[in-house]
Amino acid sequence: MLLGLGACDESNNQDVVTVEDAQQAFNSLKGTYVGTVMDNNVPTRASITIGREFSVRDLPIRPLLKDFLSDEEMAEALKTVKGLVYQAPTVSMAMTEDRSQLLLVMEPTDWQFTVTAGGKDYEISALMSAAVVYFLQSEKLSMEIVVQSLSCNGQQADLSLEGISYFIDQAEKQ
């Protein structure tokens, strides 16, 4: 998802991507998008809002719980949470040289929430980073959220073998 920041086009030294170009693209990007993220091989709708902050509603939490809960506990825990929102501030923005895509990188942010199963609370903490690519022509976006570290009640998960990433492709503005 990494893109180059546009500078000068060798064929036309007057064609420089300016801060104003990127700001105009960002202004057209602002809004709410709906896309699909996979949860246990089942497509699930997620809502992404881009503004001063980036937020995702309905991000599946099953991948964050699977190392800590049994299948029975998982089913119960998933019933105890509704309306979780992951939020992060945008820290950088770049536009491709051809002005076809805008890249937003979000600050790594700790997402904390609690689930309950078997009468016990599980405090989940996930340090996550995110990047969004906005396609100016189609007005759709794609994004990736990467879980950098994960813990439950202070117990750290080992993400070295099988990391956790969320992908949403071709989300459409609502």
Coordinates of N, CA, C and O in Angstrom, one line a residue:
M1 N 0.8 -1.2 0.0 CA 0.0 0.0 0.0 C 0.9 1.3 0.0 O 0.3 2.4 0.1
L2 N 2.2 1.1 0.0 CA 3.0 2.2 0.0 C 3.0 2.9 -1.4 O 3.1 2.3 -2.4
L3 N 2.9 4.2 -1.4 CA 2.9 5.0 -2.6 C 4.0 6.1 -2.5 O 4.3 6.5 -1.4
G4 N 4.5 6.5 -3.7 CA 5.5 7.6 -3.7 C 4.8 8.9 -3.6 O 3.7 9.1 -4.2
L5 N 5.4 9.8 -3.0 CA 4.9 11.2 -3.0 C 5.3 11.8 -4.3 O 6.5 11.8 -4.7
G6 N 4.4 12.4 -5.0 CA 4.6 13.0 -6.3 C 5.5 14.2 -6.2 O 5.4 15.0 -5.3
A7 N 6.4 14.3 -7.0 CA 7.3 15.5 -7.1 C 7.2 16.1 -8.4 O 6.2 16.7 -8.8
C8 N 8.2 16.1 -9.2 CA 8.2 16.6 -10.5 C 8.1 15.6 -11.6 O 8.8 14.5 -11.5
D9 N 7.3 15.8 -12.6 CA 7.3 14.9 -13.8 C 8.4 15.4 -14.7 O 8.4 16.5 -15.1
E10 N 9.3 14.5 -15.1 CA 10.4 14.9 -15.9 C 9.9 15.4 -17.3 O 10.6 16.2 -17.9
S11 N 8.8 15.0 -17.8 CA 8.3 15.5 -19.1 C 7.7 16.9 -19.0 O 7.6 17.5 -20.0
N12 N 7.4 17.3 -17.8 CA 6.8 18.6 -17.6 C 7.1 19.1 -16.2 O 6.5 18.8 -15.3
N13 N 8.1 20.0 -16.1 CA 8.6 20.5 -14.9 C 7.6 21.3 -14.2 O 7.7 21.7 -13.0
Q14 N 6.5 21.8 -14.9 CA 5.5 22.6 -14.3 C 4.4 21.7 -13.5 O 3.6 22.3 -12.8
D15 N 4.5 20.4 -13.7 CA 3.5 19.5 -13.2 C 3.9 19.0 -11.8 O 4.5 17.9 -11.7
V16 N 3.7 19.8 -10.8 CA 4.2 19.4 -9.4 C 2.9 19.2 -8.6 O 2.0 20.0 -8.6
V17 N 2.9 18.1 -7.8 CA 1.8 17.9 -6.8 C 2.0 18.9 -5.7 O 3.1 18.9 -5.0
T18 N 1.0 19.7 -5.4 CA 1.2 20.7 -4.4 C 0.4 20.3 -3.1 O -0.4 19.4 -3.2
V19 N 0.6 21.0 -2.1 CA -0.1 20.8 -0.8 C -1.6 21.1 -1.1 O -2.5 20.3 -0.6
E20 N -1.9 22.0 -1.9 CA -3.3 22.4 -2.2 C -4.0 21.2 -3.0 O -5.1 20.9 -2.8
D21 N -3.2 20.6 -3.9 CA -3.8 19.4 -4.6 C -4.1 18.3 -3.6 O -5.2 17.7 -3.7
A22 N -3.2 18.0 -2.7 CA -3.5 16.9 -1.7 C -4.6 17.3 -0.8 O -5.5 16.5 -0.5
Q23 N -4.7 18.6 -0.4 CA -5.8 19.1 0.5 C -7.1 19.0 -0.2 O -8.1 18.6 0.4
Q24 N -7.2 19.3 -1.5 CA -8.4 19.2 -2.3 C -8.9 17.8 -2.4 O -10.0 17.5 -2.2
A25 N -7.9 16.9 -2.6 CA -8.3 15.4 -2.7 C -8.7 14.9 -1.3 O -9.7 14.2 -1.2
F26 N -8.1 15.4 -0.2 CA -8.5 15.0 1.1 C -9.9 15.5 1.4 O -10.7 14.8 2.0
N27 N -10.2 16.7 1.0 CA -11.6 17.2 1.2 C -12.6 16.4 0.5 O -13.7 16.2 1.0
S28 N -12.3 15.9 -0.7 CA -13.3 15.1 -1.4 C -13.4 13.7 -0.8 O -14.4 13.0 -0.9
L29 N -12.3 13.3 -0.1 CA -12.3 12.0 0.5 C -13.2 11.9 1.8 O -13.8 10.9 2.1
K30 N -13.2 13.0 2.5 CA -13.9 13.1 3.8 C -15.3 12.5 3.7 O -16.0 12.8 2.7
G31 N -15.7 11.7 4.6 CA -17.0 11.1 4.6 C -17.0 9.7 5.2 O -16.0 9.3 5.8
T32 N -18.1 9.0 5.0 CA -18.3 7.6 5.5 C -18.4 6.7 4.3 O -19.1 6.9 3.4
Y33 N -17.6 5.6 4.5 CA -17.5 4.5 3.4 C -17.9 3.2 4.0 O -17.7 3.0 5.2
V34 N -18.5 2.3 3.2 CA -18.8 1.0 3.7 C -18.1 0.0 2.8 O -18.1 0.1 1.6
G35 N -17.4 -0.9 3.4 CA -16.6 -2.0 2.7 C -16.8 -3.3 3.4 O -17.5 -3.4 4.4
T36 N -16.1 -4.3 2.9 CA -16.2 -5.6 3.4 C -14.8 -6.1 4.0 O -13.8 -5.9 3.3
V37 N -14.9 -6.6 5.2 CA -13.7 -7.2 5.8 C -14.0 -8.7 6.1 O -15.2 -9.0 6.4
M38 N -13.1 -9.5 6.0 CA -13.3 -11.0 6.3 C -13.2 -11.2 7.7 O -12.3 -10.8 8.4
D39 N -14.1 -12.0 8.3 CA -14.1 -12.4 9.7 C -14.4 -13.9 9.7 O -15.5 -14.4 9.4
N40 N -13.3 -14.7 9.9 CA -13.4 -16.2 10.0 C -14.0 -16.7 8.6 O -14.9 -17.5 8.6
N41 N -13.5 -16.1 7.5 CA -13.8 -16.5 6.2 C -15.3 -16.1 5.8 O -15.8 -16.6 4.8
V42 N -15.9 -15.2 6.6 CA -17.2 -14.7 6.3 C -17.1 -13.2 6.1 O -16.5 -12.4 6.9
P43 N -17.6 -12.7 4.9 CA -17.5 -11.3 4.6 C -18.4 -10.5 5.6 O -19.6 -10.9 5.8
T44 N -17.8 -9.4 6.2 CA -18.6 -8.6 7.2 C -18.4 -7.2 6.8 O -17.4 -6.7 6.4
R45 N -19.6 -6.4 6.9 CA -19.5 -5.0 6.5 C -18.9 -4.2 7.6 O -19.2 -4.4 8.8
A46 N -18.1 -3.3 7.2 CA -17.5 -2.3 8.2 C -17.7 -0.9 7.6 O -17.7 -0.7 6.4
S47 N -17.8 0.0 8.5 CA -18.0 1.4 8.2 C -16.8 2.2 8.5 O -16.3 2.2 9.7
I48 N -16.2 3.0 7.6 CA -15.0 3.8 7.8 C -15.4 5.2 7.6 O -16.0 5.6 6.6
T49 N -15.0 6.0 8.6 CA -15.2 7.5 8.5 C -13.9 8.2 8.5 O -13.1 7.9 9.3
I50 N -13.8 9.1 7.5 CA -12.5 9.9 7.4 C -12.9 11.3 7.6 O -13.8 11.8 7.0
G51 N -12.2 11.9 8.5 CA -12.3 13.3 8.8 C -11.1 13.8 9.5 O -10.0 13.3 9.1
R52 N -11.2 14.6 10.5 CA -10.0 14.9 11.3 C -9.4 13.7 11.9 O -8.2 13.6 12.1
E53 N -10.3 12.7 12.3 CA -9.8 11.4 12.7 C -10.4 10.4 11.8 O -11.3 10.6 11.1
F54 N -9.8 9.2 11.8 CA -10.1 8.1 11.1 C -10.8 7.1 12.1 O -10.4 7.0 13.2
S55 N -12.0 6.6 11.7 CA -12.6 5.6 12.6 C -13.2 4.5 11.8 O -13.6 4.7 10.6
V56 N -13.3 3.3 12.4 CA -13.9 2.1 11.8 C -14.9 1.6 12.8 O -14.5 1.3 13.9
R57 N -16.1 1.4 12.3 CA -17.2 0.7 13.1 C -17.3 -0.7 12.6 O -17.2 -0.9 11.4
D58 N -17.7 -1.6 13.5 CA -18.0 -2.9 13.1 C -16.8 -3.7 12.6 O -16.9 -4.7 11.9
L59 N -15.6 -3.3 13.1 CA -14.4 -4.1 12.8 C -14.5 -5.4 13.6 O -14.7 -5.4 14.8
P60 N -14.4 -6.6 12.9 CA -14.5 -7.8 13.7 C -13.5 -8.0 14.8 O -12.3 -7.7 14.5
I61 N -13.9 -8.4 15.9 CA -13.0 -8.6 17.0 C -12.6 -10.0 17.3 O -11.7 -10.3 18.0
R62 N -13.2 -10.9 16.6 CA -12.9 -12.4 16.7 C -11.4 -12.6 16.5 O -10.8 -13.3 17.3
P63 N -10.7 -12.0 15.5 CA -9.3 -12.3 15.4 C -8.5 -11.8 16.6 O -7.4 -12.4 16.9
L64 N -9.0 -10.8 17.3 CA -8.2 -10.3 18.5 C -8.5 -11.2 19.7 O -7.7 -11.2 20.6
L65 N -9.5 -12.0 19.7 CA -9.9 -12.8 20.9 C -9.5 -14.3 20.7 O -9.4 -15.0 21.7
K66 N -9.2 -14.7 19.5 CA -9.0 -16.2 19.3 C -7.9 -16.8 20.0 O -8.0 -18.0 20.4
D67 N -6.8 -16.1 20.4 CA -5.7 -16.7 21.1 C -6.0 -16.8 22.6 O -5.3 -17.4 23.4
F68 N -7.1 -16.1 23.1 CA -7.4 -16.0 24.5 C -8.6 -16.8 25.0 O -8.7 -17.1 26.1
L69 N -9.5 -17.0 24.0 CA -10.8 -17.6 24.4 C -11.1 -18.9 23.7 O -10.7 -19.1 22.5
S70 N -11.8 -19.8 24.3 CA -12.3 -21.0 23.7 C -13.4 -20.7 22.7 O -14.0 -19.6 22.8
D71 N -13.8 -21.6 21.9 CA -14.9 -21.4 20.9 C -16.2 -21.0 21.7 O -17.0 -20.1 21.3
E72 N -16.5 -21.7 22.8 CA -17.7 -21.5 23.6 C -17.6 -20.1 24.2 O -18.6 -19.3 24.2
E73 N -16.4 -19.7 24.8 CA -16.3 -18.4 25.4 C -16.4 -17.3 24.3 O -16.9 -16.2 24.6
M74 N -15.8 -17.6 23.1 CA -15.8 -16.6 22.0 C -17.3 -16.3 21.7 O -17.6 -15.1 21.5
A75 N -18.1 -17.3 21.5 CA -19.5 -17.1 21.2 C -20.2 -16.2 22.2 O -20.9 -15.2 21.8
E76 N -20.0 -16.4 23.5 CA -20.6 -15.6 24.5 C -20.0 -14.2 24.5 O -20.7 -13.2 24.6
A77 N -18.7 -14.1 24.4 CA -18.0 -12.8 24.4 C -18.5 -11.9 23.3 O -18.7 -10.7 23.5
L78 N -18.7 -12.4 22.1 CA -19.1 -11.6 21.0 C -20.5 -11.0 21.2 O -20.8 -10.0 20.6
K79 N -21.3 -11.7 22.0 CA -22.6 -11.2 22.3 C -22.6 -10.0 23.2 O -23.6 -9.3 23.4
T80 N -21.5 -9.8 24.0 CA -21.4 -8.8 25.0 C -20.9 -7.4 24.5 O -20.9 -6.5 25.3
V81 N -20.5 -7.4 23.2 CA -20.0 -6.1 22.7 C -20.8 -5.7 21.5 O -21.1 -6.5 20.6
K82 N -21.1 -4.5 21.4 CA -21.8 -3.9 20.2 C -21.3 -2.5 20.0 O -21.0 -1.8 21.0
G83 N -21.1 -2.0 18.8 CA -20.8 -0.7 18.6 C -19.4 -0.2 18.9 O -19.2 1.0 19.1
L84 N -18.5 -1.2 18.9 CA -17.1 -0.8 19.1 C -16.6 0.1 17.9 O -16.9 -0.2 16.8
V85 N -15.8 1.1 18.3 CA -15.2 2.0 17.2 C -13.7 2.1 17.4 O -13.3 2.4 18.5
Y86 N -12.9 1.8 16.4 CA -11.5 2.0 16.4 C -11.2 3.4 15.8 O -11.7 3.7 14.7
Q87 N -10.5 4.2 16.5 CA -10.2 5.6 16.0 C -8.7 5.8 16.1 O -8.0 5.3 17.0
A88 N -8.2 6.6 15.1 CA -6.8 7.0 15.1 C -6.7 8.3 14.3 O -7.4 8.6 13.4
P89 N -5.8 9.2 14.8 CA -5.6 10.5 14.0 C -4.7 10.2 12.8 O -3.9 9.3 12.8
T90 N -5.0 11.0 11.7 CA -4.2 10.9 10.5 C -2.9 11.7 10.8 O -2.9 12.8 11.3
V91 N -1.7 11.0 10.5 CA -0.4 11.7 10.7 C 0.3 12.1 9.5 O 1.1 13.0 9.5
S92 N 0.0 11.5 8.4 CA 0.6 11.9 7.1 C -0.3 11.6 5.9 O -1.1 10.8 6.0
M93 N 0.0 12.4 4.9 CA -0.8 12.3 3.7 C 0.1 12.5 2.5 O 1.0 13.3 2.5
A94 N 0.0 11.7 1.4 CA 0.8 11.9 0.2 C -0.1 11.6 -1.0 O -1.0 10.8 -0.9
M95 N 0.2 12.2 -2.1 CA -0.5 12.0 -3.3 C 0.5 11.4 -4.4 O 1.6 11.8 -4.4
T96 N 0.0 10.5 -5.2 CA 0.8 10.0 -6.3 C 1.1 11.1 -7.3 O 0.3 12.0 -7.4
E97 N 2.2 10.9 -8.0 CA 2.6 11.9 -9.0 C 1.5 12.2 -10.0 O 1.3 13.3 -10.5
D98 N 0.8 11.1 -10.4 CA -0.2 11.3 -11.4 C -1.6 11.7 -10.9 O -2.6 11.8 -11.6
R99 N -1.6 12.0 -9.6 CA -2.8 12.5 -8.9 C -4.0 11.6 -8.9 O -5.1 12.0 -8.8
S100 N -3.7 10.3 -9.0 CA -4.8 9.3 -9.1 C -5.1 8.7 -7.7 O -6.2 8.2 -7.5
Q101 N -4.2 8.8 -6.8 CA -4.4 8.2 -5.4 C -3.9 9.1 -4.3 O -2.9 9.8 -4.5
L102 N -4.5 9.0 -3.2 CA -4.1 9.8 -2.0 C -3.9 8.7 -1.0 O -4.7 7.8 -0.8
L103 N -2.8 8.8 -0.3 CA -2.4 7.8 0.8 C -2.5 8.6 2.1 O -1.9 9.6 2.3
L104 N -3.2 8.0 3.1 CA -3.3 8.5 4.4 C -2.7 7.4 5.4 O -3.0 6.2 5.2
V105 N -1.8 7.9 6.3 CA -1.2 7.0 7.2 C -1.7 7.5 8.6 O -1.6 8.6 8.9
M106 N -2.2 6.5 9.4 CA -2.8 6.9 10.7 C -1.7 6.5 11.8 O -0.9 5.6 11.7
E107 N -1.8 7.3 12.8 CA -0.9 7.1 14.0 C -1.2 5.8 14.6 O -2.4 5.4 14.9
P108 N -0.2 5.0 15.0 CA -0.5 3.7 15.7 C -1.2 4.1 17.0 O -0.8 5.0 17.7
T109 N -2.3 3.4 17.2 CA -3.2 3.7 18.3 C -3.6 2.5 19.1 O -3.9 1.4 18.5
D110 N -3.6 2.6 20.4 CA -4.0 1.5 21.2 C -5.6 1.4 21.3 O -6.2 2.4 21.7
W111 N -6.1 0.3 20.9 CA -7.6 0.1 21.0 C -7.9 -0.8 22.1 O -7.4 -1.9 22.2
Q112 N -8.6 -0.3 23.1 CA -8.9 -1.1 24.3 C -10.4 -1.3 24.5 O -11.2 -0.3 24.2
F113 N -10.8 -2.5 24.8 CA -12.2 -2.8 25.1 C -12.3 -4.0 26.0 O -11.3 -4.7 26.2
T114 N -13.5 -4.2 26.5 CA -13.7 -5.4 27.4 C -14.8 -6.2 26.9 O -15.8 -5.7 26.4
V115 N -14.6 -7.5 26.9 CA -15.6 -8.5 26.6 C -15.8 -9.4 27.9 O -15.0 -9.5 28.7
T116 N -17.0 -10.0 28.0 CA -17.3 -10.9 29.1 C -17.7 -12.2 28.6 O -18.5 -12.4 27.7
A117 N -17.2 -13.3 29.3 CA -17.6 -14.6 29.0 C -17.4 -15.5 30.3 O -16.4 -15.3 31.0
G118 N -18.4 -16.3 30.6 CA -18.3 -17.1 31.8 C -18.3 -16.3 33.1 O -17.6 -16.7 34.0
G119 N -18.9 -15.1 33.0 CA -18.8 -14.3 34.2 C -17.5 -13.6 34.4 O -17.3 -12.9 35.5
K120 N -16.6 -13.7 33.5 CA -15.3 -13.1 33.7 C -15.1 -12.0 32.6 O -15.4 -12.2 31.4
D121 N -14.4 -10.9 33.0 CA -14.1 -9.8 32.0 C -12.8 -10.1 31.4 O -11.8 -10.5 32.1
Y122 N -12.7 -9.8 30.2 CA -11.4 -9.9 29.4 C -11.1 -8.5 28.9 O -11.8 -8.0 28.0
E123 N -10.0 -7.9 29.4 CA -9.6 -6.6 28.9 C -8.6 -6.8 27.8 O -7.5 -7.3 27.9
I124 N -9.1 -6.3 26.6 CA -8.3 -6.5 25.4 C -7.6 -5.1 25.1 O -8.2 -4.1 25.1
S125 N -6.3 -5.2 24.7 CA -5.6 -4.0 24.3 C -4.8 -4.4 23.0 O -4.0 -5.4 23.0
A126 N -5.0 -3.7 21.9 CA -4.4 -3.9 20.7 C -3.8 -2.7 20.1 O -4.5 -1.7 19.9
L127 N -2.5 -2.6 19.9 CA -1.8 -1.5 19.3 C -1.9 -1.8 17.8 O -1.4 -2.8 17.3
M128 N -2.6 -0.8 17.1 CA -2.9 -1.0 15.7 C -2.4 0.2 14.9 O -2.5 1.3 15.3
S129 N -2.0 0.0 13.6 CA -1.7 1.0 12.7 C -2.5 0.9 11.5 O -3.0 -0.3 11.2
A130 N -2.8 1.9 10.8 CA -3.6 1.9 9.6 C -3.1 2.7 8.5 O -2.5 3.8 8.7
A131 N -3.4 2.3 7.2 CA -3.2 3.1 6.0 C -4.4 3.0 5.1 O -5.0 1.9 5.0
V132 N -4.7 4.1 4.5 CA -5.8 4.2 3.5 C -5.3 4.7 2.2 O -4.6 5.6 2.2
V133 N -5.8 4.0 1.1 CA -5.5 4.5 -0.2 C -6.9 4.9 -0.8 O -7.8 4.1 -0.8
Y134 N -7.0 6.2 -1.2 CA -8.2 6.7 -1.8 C -7.9 6.9 -3.3 O -7.0 7.5 -3.7
F135 N -8.8 6.3 -4.1 CA -8.7 6.3 -5.6 C -9.6 7.5 -6.0 O -10.8 7.4 -6.0
L136 N -9.0 8.6 -6.5 CA -9.7 9.8 -6.8 C -10.7 9.6 -8.0 O -11.8 10.1 -7.9
Q137 N -10.4 8.8 -9.0 CA -11.3 8.6 -10.1 C -12.5 7.8 -9.7 O -13.6 8.2 -10.1
S138 N -12.4 6.8 -9.0 CA -13.5 5.9 -8.6 C -14.2 6.4 -7.4 O -15.3 5.9 -7.0
E139 N -13.5 7.2 -6.6 CA -14.0 7.7 -5.3 C -14.2 6.6 -4.3 O -15.2 6.6 -3.5
K140 N -13.4 5.6 -4.4 CA -13.4 4.4 -3.5 C -12.1 4.4 -2.7 O -11.1 5.0 -3.1
L141 N -12.2 3.7 -1.6 CA -10.9 3.5 -0.8 C -10.7 2.1 -0.4 O -11.6 1.3 -0.4
S142 N -9.4 1.8 -0.2 CA -9.0 0.5 0.3 C -8.1 0.8 1.5 O -7.5 1.9 1.6
M143 N -8.1 -0.1 2.5 CA -7.3 0.2 3.7 C -6.8 -1.1 4.3 O -7.3 -2.2 3.9
E144 N -5.8 -1.0 5.1 CA -5.2 -2.1 5.8 C -5.0 -1.6 7.2 O -4.5 -0.5 7.5
I145 N -5.4 -2.4 8.2 CA -5.1 -2.2 9.6 C -4.3 -3.4 10.1 O -4.6 -4.5 9.8
V146 N -3.1 -3.1 10.7 CA -2.2 -4.1 11.1 C -2.1 -4.0 12.7 O -1.9 -2.9 13.2
V147 N -2.3 -5.2 13.3 CA -2.2 -5.3 14.7 C -0.7 -5.5 15.1 O -0.1 -6.5 14.7
Q148 N -0.1 -4.5 15.7 CA 1.3 -4.6 16.1 C 1.6 -5.3 17.4 O 2.6 -6.0 17.5
S149 N 0.7 -5.2 18.3 CA 0.8 -6.0 19.6 C -0.6 -6.1 20.1 O -1.5 -5.4 19.9
L150 N -0.8 -7.2 20.9 CA -2.1 -7.6 21.4 C -1.9 -8.2 22.8 O -1.0 -9.1 23.0
S151 N -2.8 -7.8 23.7 CA -2.8 -8.5 25.0 C -4.2 -8.6 25.6 O -5.1 -7.9 25.2
C152 N -4.4 -9.6 26.5 CA -5.6 -9.8 27.1 C -5.3 -10.0 28.6 O -4.5 -10.8 29.0
N153 N -5.9 -9.1 29.4 CA -5.7 -9.1 30.9 C -4.2 -9.1 31.2 O -3.7 -9.8 32.1
G154 N -3.4 -8.4 30.4 CA -2.0 -8.2 30.6 C -1.1 -9.3 29.9 O 0.1 -9.2 29.9
Q155 N -1.8 -10.4 29.5 CA -1.0 -11.5 28.8 C -0.8 -11.2 27.3 O -1.8 -11.0 26.6
Q156 N 0.4 -11.1 26.9 CA 0.8 -10.7 25.6 C 0.6 -11.9 24.6 O 1.0 -13.0 24.9
A157 N 0.0 -11.6 23.4 CA -0.1 -12.6 22.4 C 1.1 -12.7 21.5 O 1.7 -11.6 21.3
D158 N 1.5 -13.8 21.0 CA 2.6 -13.9 20.1 C 2.1 -13.8 18.7 O 1.4 -14.6 18.1
L159 N 2.4 -12.6 18.1 CA 2.0 -12.3 16.7 C 3.1 -12.6 15.7 O 2.9 -12.3 14.5
S160 N 4.2 -13.2 16.1 CA 5.3 -13.4 15.2 C 5.0 -14.4 14.1 O 5.5 -14.3 13.0
L161 N 4.3 -15.5 14.4 CA 4.0 -16.5 13.4 C 2.8 -16.1 12.5 O 2.9 -16.3 11.3
E162 N 1.8 -15.7 13.1 CA 0.5 -15.4 12.4 C 0.0 -14.0 12.8 O -0.7 -13.9 13.8
G163 N 0.5 -13.0 12.1 CA 0.1 -11.6 12.5 C -1.4 -11.4 12.2 O -2.1 -12.3 11.6
I164 N -1.9 -10.3 12.7 CA -3.4 -10.0 12.4 C -3.4 -8.8 11.6 O -2.9 -7.7 12.0
S165 N -4.1 -8.9 10.5 CA -4.3 -7.7 9.6 C -5.8 -7.7 9.1 O -6.3 -8.8 8.9
Y166 N -6.3 -6.5 8.9 CA -7.6 -6.4 8.4 C -7.4 -5.7 7.0 O -6.7 -4.7 6.9
F167 N -8.1 -6.2 6.0 CA -8.1 -5.5 4.7 C -9.5 -5.2 4.3 O -10.4 -6.0 4.4
I168 N -9.7 -4.0 3.8 CA -11.0 -3.6 3.2 C -10.7 -3.0 1.9 O -9.8 -2.1 1.7
D169 N -11.3 -3.5 0.8 CA -11.0 -3.2 -0.5 C -12.2 -2.6 -1.2 O -13.4 -3.1 -1.0
Q170 N -12.1 -1.5 -1.9 CA -13.1 -0.8 -2.7 C -14.3 -0.4 -1.9 O -15.5 -0.6 -2.3
A171 N -14.1 0.2 -0.7 CA -15.2 0.7 0.1 C -15.8 1.9 -0.6 O -15.1 2.7 -1.2
E172 N -17.1 2.0 -0.6 CA -17.8 3.0 -1.3 C -18.4 4.0 -0.3 O -18.9 3.7 0.7
K173 N -18.4 5.3 -0.8 CA -18.9 6.4 0.0 C -20.4 6.3 0.1 O -21.1 6.0 -0.8
Q174 N -20.9 6.6 1.3 CA -22.3 6.5 1.6 C -22.9 7.9 1.6 O -22.3 8.8 1.9

